[in-house]
Amino acid sequence: MFPTSRLRAALLGAGLVACVAAAAQAQQPPATFRNPLRPEGPDPWVIWHGGFYYYTHTTGHNITLWKAHALSAVAQAPAAVVWTPPATGPNSAEIWAPELHRLDGKWYLYYTATDKANAGDATRYVFVLENAAADPTTGTWTDRGKVNTARPGLDGSVFEQDGQRYFVYSAYVGNQSVLAIAPMTSPWALASDKEVIIARPTFDWEKGGGRQILEGPEFLQGQQGQLLVVYSASTCWDDKYCLGMLTARKGSNPLVPASWVKTPNPVFGPSAENKVWGTGHNCFTKSPDGREDWIVYHAKTAADGKCAGRSSRMQRFTWNPDGTPYFGVPVSILQPQPRPSGE
């Protein structure tokens, strides 16, 4: 080979390597992300299963799931409308707060709804759908009807402790919304005669927006074996909407109201400095490698006294020495955050 040919080959080879390296670098996802996860996203819910995150939130008129390998990229995930309410009946309107759970080898969607013909709190209940498919964005969803809670209410969730499954929800009692728990006899039925109220609105920060409301309860296992229920306080239109927490010591009975101790101050709330308002209705998840804990919640950027404008967001949280969570301050939508470990 002539020297000029060798030089030309070397240059071509170097150029090819550079192009391949540049292409590989271009395919690497960014190291950070920014909130919001989705620009619309009241009452977000996430579950990790089989290498995917399944995400949902309140649309008001159906139940939609998004499936993604990376939760920070859920905005790019395809949407799957898995259920649309009937035209009439007890679950025909105001479809709120869907939660997707994997129980006994099947998928269950718990959601809040009311009757279009007589909409309102008096006819608002939690309902459940069942799906035997491996992937909840496929298959057939069977209507299992209304969860037989002792009272009207909303925002039902499920947790298991010491082999017993429990249902926790926000129950309407007079002009208040309280938190109640009942043992479950199946994924769609409760021993409702054993339902107990475990918390009522008692602090001023639980009475904002002209209503006394505890809602959106979510179970979290403490680092020292505690049972924790993190809930949203006040109305969604209250700019100071925030998260409170109940704690039950390890080994205590969730059905004994005295087991639960309320933290006297919010554990997560709005930040005027970061322009984050209406922080609430959260859920919890792990990073794909299981090393990090993340809180997913909704918030808005305007302190306008409205429910509208809530977007879904997430940030990593850590743990206090006593085994309770430390959520910190809600981050600004302008602040880059490291992507969850393992994404």
XYZ file of C-alpha atoms in Angstrom:
343
model
C 0.000 0.000 0.000
C 1.331 3.461 -0.884
C 1.927 5.916 1.999
C -0.912 8.149 0.844
C -3.236 5.141 0.812
C -2.175 4.184 4.331
C -2.793 7.736 5.505
C -6.186 7.842 3.812
C -7.160 4.499 5.413
C -6.011 5.673 8.820
C -8.011 8.862 8.521
C -11.087 6.970 7.370
C -10.716 4.512 10.255
C -10.338 7.296 12.785
C -13.366 9.030 11.343
C -15.411 5.844 11.550
C -14.432 5.303 15.199
C -15.316 8.910 15.991
C -18.712 8.552 14.306
C -19.471 5.324 16.174
C -18.416 6.900 19.473
C -20.524 9.982 18.784
C -23.522 7.835 17.864
C -23.124 5.762 21.026
C -22.867 8.916 23.105
C -25.949 10.343 21.426
C -27.900 7.207 22.353
C -27.010 7.528 26.047
C -29.901 9.002 28.056
C -29.181 12.238 29.906
C -27.850 11.893 33.440
C -30.532 14.179 34.854
C -34.216 14.950 34.426
C -36.565 17.721 35.451
C -40.088 17.690 36.787
C -42.858 17.416 35.823
C -43.100 13.769 34.848
C -46.219 14.678 32.913
C -47.647 18.196 32.503
C -51.065 16.912 33.581
C -51.141 14.447 36.426
C -53.418 14.758 39.462
C -53.289 11.840 41.917
C -50.353 9.979 40.310
C -49.774 6.295 40.967
C -46.809 4.099 40.003
C -46.018 0.412 40.361
C -42.829 -1.379 39.254
C -43.294 -4.894 37.884
C -41.383 -7.137 35.510
C -38.874 -4.495 34.474
C -41.465 -1.802 33.766
C -43.074 1.096 35.560
C -46.833 1.295 35.128
C -48.041 4.823 35.729
C -51.541 6.292 35.958
C -53.285 9.425 37.205
C -56.723 10.988 37.346
C -58.093 11.867 33.923
C -61.659 12.245 35.189
C -63.258 10.334 32.324
C -61.375 7.016 31.963
C -58.447 5.002 33.295
C -55.252 5.303 31.289
C -51.978 3.458 31.891
C -48.506 4.395 30.698
C -45.772 1.729 30.542
C -42.088 2.701 30.658
C -38.673 1.228 31.515
C -37.653 4.599 32.973
C -40.058 6.541 35.156
C -38.212 9.782 34.406
C -39.183 9.279 30.742
C -42.843 8.418 31.289
C -43.850 11.523 29.322
C -42.630 9.720 26.191
C -44.424 6.443 27.003
C -47.444 5.384 24.924
C -50.856 5.754 26.556
C -53.264 2.825 26.866
C -56.882 3.562 27.764
C -57.781 0.370 29.630
C -61.251 1.247 30.914
C -64.024 3.692 30.108
C -66.965 4.111 32.508
C -70.508 3.088 31.570
C -72.931 5.760 30.405
C -75.068 5.306 33.516
C -74.811 3.697 36.925
C -72.971 4.087 40.227
C -69.525 4.323 38.591
C -70.427 6.481 35.584
C -68.820 9.821 36.510
C -65.884 11.588 38.167
C -63.322 8.813 37.766
C -60.588 9.737 40.229
C -57.419 8.423 41.846
C -56.800 5.083 40.082
C -54.338 2.708 41.732
C -52.898 -0.407 40.085
C -52.013 -3.339 42.371
C -50.660 -6.819 41.688
C -52.459 -9.253 44.026
C -52.615 -13.059 43.940
C -51.169 -13.193 40.435
C -53.677 -10.756 38.917
C -53.952 -7.030 38.364
C -56.475 -4.889 40.221
C -57.400 -1.278 39.547
C -59.007 0.590 42.438
C -60.636 3.885 41.496
C -63.117 6.412 42.844
C -66.383 7.162 41.024
C -69.890 8.478 41.525
C -73.271 8.221 39.802
C -73.753 10.676 36.941
C -77.484 10.869 37.718
C -76.845 11.892 41.315
C -73.205 12.940 41.476
C -71.664 14.012 44.754
C -70.007 12.880 47.951
C -73.050 10.918 49.132
C -72.769 8.564 46.143
C -68.972 8.514 45.838
C -67.315 5.143 46.442
C -64.250 3.110 45.527
C -64.668 0.483 42.799
C -62.369 -2.259 41.523
C -61.477 -3.898 38.200
C -59.654 -7.228 37.691
C -57.335 -8.407 34.890
C -55.579 -11.794 34.601
C -53.187 -10.707 31.807
C -49.457 -10.534 32.522
C -49.350 -6.988 31.154
C -52.083 -4.689 32.534
C -52.090 -2.584 29.371
C -53.488 -5.665 27.593
C -56.123 -8.271 28.419
C -59.673 -7.776 29.651
C -60.681 -5.772 32.690
C -63.599 -7.314 34.596
C -65.759 -5.035 36.716
C -65.769 -6.372 40.287
C -68.098 -3.629 41.449
C -68.062 -1.377 44.474
C -65.761 -2.084 47.391
C -68.107 -2.636 50.332
C -66.803 0.084 52.616
C -68.929 1.077 55.586
C -69.186 4.675 54.336
C -69.034 6.671 51.111
C -65.529 7.809 50.331
C -62.617 7.959 47.945
C -58.907 7.252 47.404
C -58.740 3.567 48.312
C -55.411 1.772 48.670
C -54.237 -1.686 49.711
C -51.398 -2.921 51.907
C -50.394 -6.172 53.547
C -49.003 -6.700 57.031
C -48.178 -9.994 58.757
C -50.119 -12.016 56.205
C -53.290 -9.906 56.390
C -54.367 -7.560 53.613
C -55.938 -4.215 54.540
C -57.883 -1.535 52.697
C -57.361 2.099 53.681
C -59.425 4.966 52.285
C -60.772 8.457 52.903
C -64.282 8.118 54.343
C -66.947 10.806 54.481
C -68.220 11.432 58.008
C -70.482 14.464 58.193
C -68.606 17.431 56.732
C -65.245 15.750 57.279
C -63.112 13.272 55.396
C -61.416 10.850 57.774
C -59.073 7.892 57.303
C -60.482 4.394 57.803
C -59.034 0.879 57.592
C -60.719 -2.508 57.174
C -59.374 -6.050 56.693
C -59.879 -7.519 53.223
C -61.473 -10.901 52.561
C -60.675 -10.782 48.827
C -59.167 -8.192 46.467
C -62.652 -6.689 46.025
C -64.349 -7.301 49.395
C -63.870 -6.182 52.996
C -64.910 -7.338 56.416
C -66.614 -3.956 56.664
C -68.048 -4.658 60.116
C -64.440 -4.425 61.337
C -63.782 -1.063 59.676
C -62.313 1.529 62.056
C -61.512 5.226 61.783
C -57.833 5.818 62.537
C -57.527 9.587 61.981
C -59.665 12.715 61.828
C -58.737 16.300 60.871
C -57.515 17.952 64.070
C -54.802 20.438 63.060
C -55.326 23.747 61.272
C -53.212 22.554 58.327
C -55.756 19.748 57.814
C -58.651 22.194 57.466
C -57.606 24.456 54.578
C -59.848 25.489 51.705
C -63.045 25.533 53.739
C -63.182 21.764 54.356
C -61.746 19.392 56.953
C -60.132 16.692 54.850
C -57.737 13.780 55.172
C -57.422 11.919 51.866
C -55.095 9.986 49.570
C -53.719 7.604 52.241
C -50.666 5.589 51.182
C -48.899 2.873 53.121
C -45.118 2.953 53.628
C -42.998 0.515 55.628
C -40.679 2.307 58.058
C -37.011 1.392 58.335
C -37.545 0.072 61.861
C -40.636 -1.965 61.063
C -43.174 0.786 61.684
C -46.428 0.980 59.792
C -46.685 4.407 58.190
C -49.654 5.970 56.437
C -48.827 9.155 54.553
C -51.934 11.159 53.650
C -52.944 14.432 52.004
C -54.473 17.179 54.131
C -56.979 19.934 53.263
C -58.622 20.496 49.871
C -56.943 20.131 46.494
C -57.696 23.802 45.776
C -55.878 24.905 48.925
C -52.408 26.103 47.884
C -51.073 24.759 51.204
C -52.289 21.224 50.472
C -49.651 19.016 52.085
C -48.760 15.576 53.413
C -49.255 14.340 56.958
C -48.218 11.031 58.476
C -49.538 8.403 60.886
C -47.175 5.971 62.605
C -47.942 2.628 64.228
C -45.154 0.841 66.077
C -43.820 -2.482 64.855
C -46.107 -5.325 65.896
C -49.111 -3.116 66.626
C -52.589 -3.885 65.316
C -53.638 -1.587 62.420
C -57.295 -2.073 63.411
C -56.786 -0.498 66.834
C -57.118 3.288 66.436
C -54.853 3.906 69.423
C -52.025 2.200 67.516
C -51.752 5.228 65.244
C -49.922 8.413 66.253
C -50.248 11.497 64.073
C -47.188 13.645 63.372
C -48.155 17.178 64.522
C -46.713 18.981 61.481
C -46.772 18.301 57.742
C -44.014 15.984 56.532
C -44.022 17.485 53.011
C -45.512 20.747 51.854
C -45.371 23.648 49.414
C -42.311 25.814 48.784
C -42.775 29.484 47.922
C -39.072 29.756 47.081
C -39.297 26.917 44.547
C -42.745 27.964 43.298
C -44.274 24.604 44.194
C -47.813 24.622 45.580
C -50.558 22.125 46.334
C -48.153 19.258 47.063
C -49.997 16.033 47.707
C -51.714 12.802 46.738
C -48.528 10.815 46.520
C -47.304 7.275 46.104
C -43.940 5.598 46.645
C -41.656 3.582 44.409
C -38.088 2.330 44.102
C -35.404 2.981 41.512
C -35.058 0.136 38.974
C -32.124 -1.363 40.894
C -33.986 -1.113 44.211
C -31.340 1.098 45.812
C -33.250 4.369 46.035
C -36.626 5.457 47.422
C -38.732 7.934 45.457
C -41.910 9.841 46.210
C -44.265 10.593 43.318
C -46.784 13.395 43.904
C -48.744 16.140 42.224
C -48.169 19.875 42.571
C -48.702 23.120 40.691
C -46.609 26.210 39.997
C -49.311 28.828 40.651
C -50.687 29.768 44.060
C -54.120 30.402 42.581
C -56.499 28.555 44.897
C -57.505 26.056 42.204
C -57.230 22.311 41.662
C -56.391 22.869 37.984
C -52.778 22.874 36.841
C -51.578 19.900 38.878
C -48.687 18.040 37.257
C -47.074 14.788 38.366
C -43.583 15.018 39.843
C -41.071 12.904 41.694
C -37.981 13.229 43.835
C -35.755 10.979 45.871
C -36.245 10.771 49.633
C -34.100 9.469 52.477
C -34.664 8.207 56.007
C -34.384 9.716 59.472
C -32.463 7.878 62.222
C -35.778 6.789 63.789
C -36.774 4.951 60.602
C -39.289 7.527 59.344
C -38.987 9.135 55.894
C -37.367 12.487 55.215
C -38.975 14.001 52.123
C -37.209 17.360 52.173
C -38.526 20.310 50.164
C -40.319 19.922 46.810
C -37.857 20.745 44.053
C -38.399 23.423 41.445
C -39.339 22.367 37.929
C -36.197 24.277 36.864
C -33.884 22.124 38.988
C -32.204 19.124 37.315
C -32.272 15.922 39.372
C -30.138 12.790 38.944
C -32.155 10.076 37.254
C -33.135 7.103 39.441
C -30.326 4.614 39.938
C -30.410 1.847 37.362
C -32.340 3.721 34.675
